[in-house]
One Martini backbone bead per residue (centre of mass of N, CA, C, O) as a GRO file, in nm:
protein
  154
    1ASN     BB    1  -2.033  -0.063  -0.383
    2THR     BB    2  -1.730  -0.238  -0.467
    3TYR     BB    3  -1.388  -0.149  -0.499
    4VAL     BB    4  -1.106  -0.313  -0.656
    5TRP     BB    5  -0.745  -0.303  -0.596
    6VAL     BB    6  -0.442  -0.487  -0.745
    7GLY     BB    7  -0.262  -0.306  -0.898
    8ALA     BB    8   0.074  -0.169  -0.991
    9VAL     BB    9   0.205  -0.380  -0.780
   10ALA     BB   10   0.458  -0.570  -0.788
   11GLY     BB   11   0.378  -0.853  -0.617
   12GLY     BB   12   0.239  -0.677  -0.382
   13GLU     BB   13   0.463  -0.442  -0.379
   14LEU     BB   14   0.641  -0.178  -0.198
   15ARG     BB   15   0.931   0.002  -0.278
   16SER     BB   16   1.191   0.188  -0.082
   17GLY     BB   17   1.456   0.455  -0.062
   18GLY     BB   18   1.221   0.638   0.034
   19VAL     BB   19   0.939   0.770  -0.099
   20GLY     BB   20   0.657   0.570  -0.165
   21ARG     BB   21   0.398   0.568  -0.428
   22THR     BB   22   0.065   0.439  -0.490
   23PHE     BB   23  -0.189   0.511  -0.727
   24TYR     BB   24  -0.562   0.541  -0.746
   25TRP     BB   25  -0.773   0.680  -1.007
   26GLU     BB   26  -1.030   0.795  -1.176
   27LYS     BB   27  -1.132   1.028  -1.429
   28GLU     BB   28  -1.372   0.827  -1.479
   29GLY     BB   29  -1.663   0.711  -1.354
   30PRO     BB   30  -1.769   0.568  -1.057
   31LEU     BB   31  -1.520   0.693  -0.878
   32TYR     BB   32  -1.502   1.003  -0.939
   33SER     BB   33  -1.761   1.102  -0.741
   34ILE     BB   34  -1.613   1.006  -0.487
   35SER     BB   35  -1.576   1.148  -0.136
   36THR     BB   36  -1.729   0.919   0.032
   37TYR     BB   37  -1.518   0.681   0.201
   38ARG     BB   38  -1.378   0.345   0.221
   39VAL     BB   39  -1.048   0.228   0.289
   40THR     BB   40  -0.890  -0.097   0.237
   41ALA     BB   41  -0.611  -0.291   0.390
   42THR     BB   42  -0.361  -0.535   0.388
   43VAL     BB   43  -0.060  -0.495   0.565
   44THR     BB   44   0.304  -0.569   0.527
   45PRO     BB   45   0.577  -0.505   0.702
   46HIS     BB   46   0.927  -0.444   0.574
   47LEU     BB   47   1.152  -0.251   0.709
   48ILE     BB   48   1.016   0.009   0.784
   49LYS     BB   49   0.955   0.330   0.870
   50THR     BB   50   0.696   0.385   0.686
   51GLY     BB   51   0.341   0.277   0.646
   52GLY     BB   52   0.035   0.275   0.422
   53LEU     BB   53  -0.272   0.458   0.393
   54GLY     BB   54  -0.457   0.645   0.145
   55ALA     BB   55  -0.661   0.950   0.117
   56ARG     BB   56  -0.743   1.197  -0.080
   57VAL     BB   57  -0.555   1.197  -0.326
   58GLN     BB   58  -0.371   1.484  -0.505
   59GLY     BB   59  -0.074   1.377  -0.467
   60MET     BB   60   0.249   1.353  -0.344
   61ARG     BB   61   0.160   1.618  -0.123
   62ARG     BB   62  -0.171   1.526  -0.110
   63TYR     BB   63  -0.299   1.389   0.195
   64TYR     BB   64  -0.422   1.113   0.365
   65ALA     BB   65  -0.284   0.908   0.647
   66LEU     BB   66  -0.215   0.573   0.758
   67LEU     BB   67   0.069   0.517   0.977
   68LEU     BB   68   0.326   0.314   1.021
   69ASP     BB   69   0.586   0.276   1.280
   70ARG     BB   70   0.885   0.146   1.389
   71ALA     BB   71   0.856   0.304   1.677
   72GLY     BB   72   0.541   0.236   1.768
   73THR     BB   73   0.330   0.381   1.568
   74ILE     BB   74   0.024   0.554   1.486
   75ARG     BB   75  -0.080   0.770   1.211
   76LEU     BB   76  -0.251   1.071   1.136
   77VAL     BB   77  -0.217   1.240   0.824
   78LYS     BB   78  -0.125   1.555   0.663
   79ALA     BB   79  -0.055   1.655   0.328
   80LEU     BB   80   0.048   2.006   0.333
   81ASP     BB   81   0.310   2.164   0.338
   82GLY     BB   82   0.365   1.903   0.453
   83GLU     BB   83   0.361   1.713   0.754
   84ARG     BB   84   0.070   1.645   0.962
   85VAL     BB   85  -0.033   1.560   1.277
   86LEU     BB   86  -0.356   1.463   1.387
   87ALA     BB   87  -0.274   1.169   1.506
   88GLU     BB   88  -0.159   0.955   1.792
   89LYS     BB   89  -0.030   0.615   1.870
   90PRO     BB   90   0.041   0.344   2.013
   91PHE     BB   91   0.196   0.076   1.796
   92PRO     BB   92   0.288  -0.230   1.743
   93VAL     BB   93   0.538  -0.319   1.512
   94GLU     BB   94   0.545  -0.604   1.298
   95PHE     BB   95   0.733  -0.768   1.111
   96ASP     BB   96   0.552  -0.974   0.892
   97ALA     BB   97   0.273  -0.849   0.999
   98PRO     BB   98  -0.046  -0.821   0.951
   99VAL     BB   99  -0.258  -0.524   0.875
  100ASP     BB  100  -0.568  -0.379   0.919
  101LEU     BB  101  -0.668  -0.106   0.722
  102ALA     BB  102  -0.859   0.210   0.771
  103LEU     BB  103  -1.036   0.471   0.585
  104GLU     BB  104  -1.246   0.754   0.656
  105VAL     BB  105  -1.436   0.985   0.443
  106CYS     BB  106  -1.634   1.280   0.564
  107GLY     BB  107  -1.578   1.554   0.477
  108ASP     BB  108  -1.394   1.664   0.768
  109LYS     BB  109  -1.387   1.356   0.831
  110ILE     BB  110  -1.151   1.130   1.001
  111ARG     BB  111  -1.101   0.770   1.002
  112GLY     BB  112  -0.913   0.526   1.196
  113PHE     BB  113  -0.811   0.179   1.144
  114ALA     BB  114  -0.746  -0.133   1.329
  115GLY     BB  115  -0.926  -0.330   1.220
  116ASP     BB  116  -1.209  -0.280   1.438
  117THR     BB  117  -1.046  -0.034   1.552
  118LEU     BB  118  -1.092   0.278   1.665
  119LEU     BB  119  -0.844   0.538   1.671
  120PHE     BB  120  -0.965   0.773   1.480
  121ASP     BB  121  -1.155   1.101   1.526
  122VAL     BB  122  -1.144   1.363   1.298
  123ARG     BB  123  -1.107   1.711   1.218
  124ASP     BB  124  -1.064   1.911   0.915
  125THR     BB  125  -1.058   2.277   0.913
  126ASP     BB  126  -0.780   2.304   0.737
  127GLN     BB  127  -0.811   2.261   0.431
  128PRO     BB  128  -0.987   2.038   0.324
  129PHE     BB  129  -1.028   1.755   0.160
  130ASP     BB  130  -1.285   1.663  -0.104
  131GLY     BB  131  -1.086   1.471  -0.269
  132GLY     BB  132  -0.970   1.160  -0.419
  133GLY     BB  133  -0.760   0.912  -0.385
  134VAL     BB  134  -0.560   0.628  -0.350
  135ALA     BB  135  -0.298   0.477  -0.128
  136LEU     BB  136   0.034   0.368  -0.107
  137LEU     BB  137   0.281   0.386   0.160
  138VAL     BB  138   0.651   0.431   0.173
  139GLU     BB  139   0.938   0.442   0.399
  140ASP     BB  140   1.140   0.255   0.358
  141GLY     BB  141   1.142  -0.043   0.223
  142ARG     BB  142   0.857  -0.274   0.260
  143LEU     BB  143   0.514  -0.322   0.123
  144GLU     BB  144   0.264  -0.537   0.170
  145CYS     BB  145  -0.042  -0.614  -0.034
  146GLY     BB  146  -0.355  -0.639  -0.066
  147PRO     BB  147  -0.643  -0.559  -0.139
  148VAL     BB  148  -0.803  -0.265  -0.245
  149ARG     BB  149  -1.082  -0.104  -0.090
  150VAL     BB  150  -1.379   0.072  -0.213
  151VAL     BB  151  -1.642   0.233  -0.018
  152PRO     BB  152  -1.919   0.385  -0.018
  153LEU     BB  153  -2.075   0.633   0.169
  154ALA     BB  154  -2.380   0.768   0.294
   0.00000   0.00000   0.00000
């Protein structure tokens, strides 16, 4: 099954004068028991400092995220008692240009993609998150987003 989320962000945009986050996850129902999944979205950054897609989100400061940075990098981060960079690569960010992002979470393994390109394949062995929701994140600026899709992995 594929689950699609398009709600909660007015006009398909997330705006922030600081760090903004929009989360979605059911408290019960078919999505509740999924801990191994792929989340995808096409995001379009508009004058952001950072922005992207989150997985296994357990609150405002507990998540994994694949973040675009206006400085020209893409990072896979873990937020828990602060934000820690799990992996990072140069990635030219063009404002107003859409980017297909995807995160896969399976056990302690986290994989990040831009388009069909696997950028990161890491293991989090230090207190890994074992479940949680999905999120859109932006720090300063505005992030436009198409549908967010969640697909369970086998």
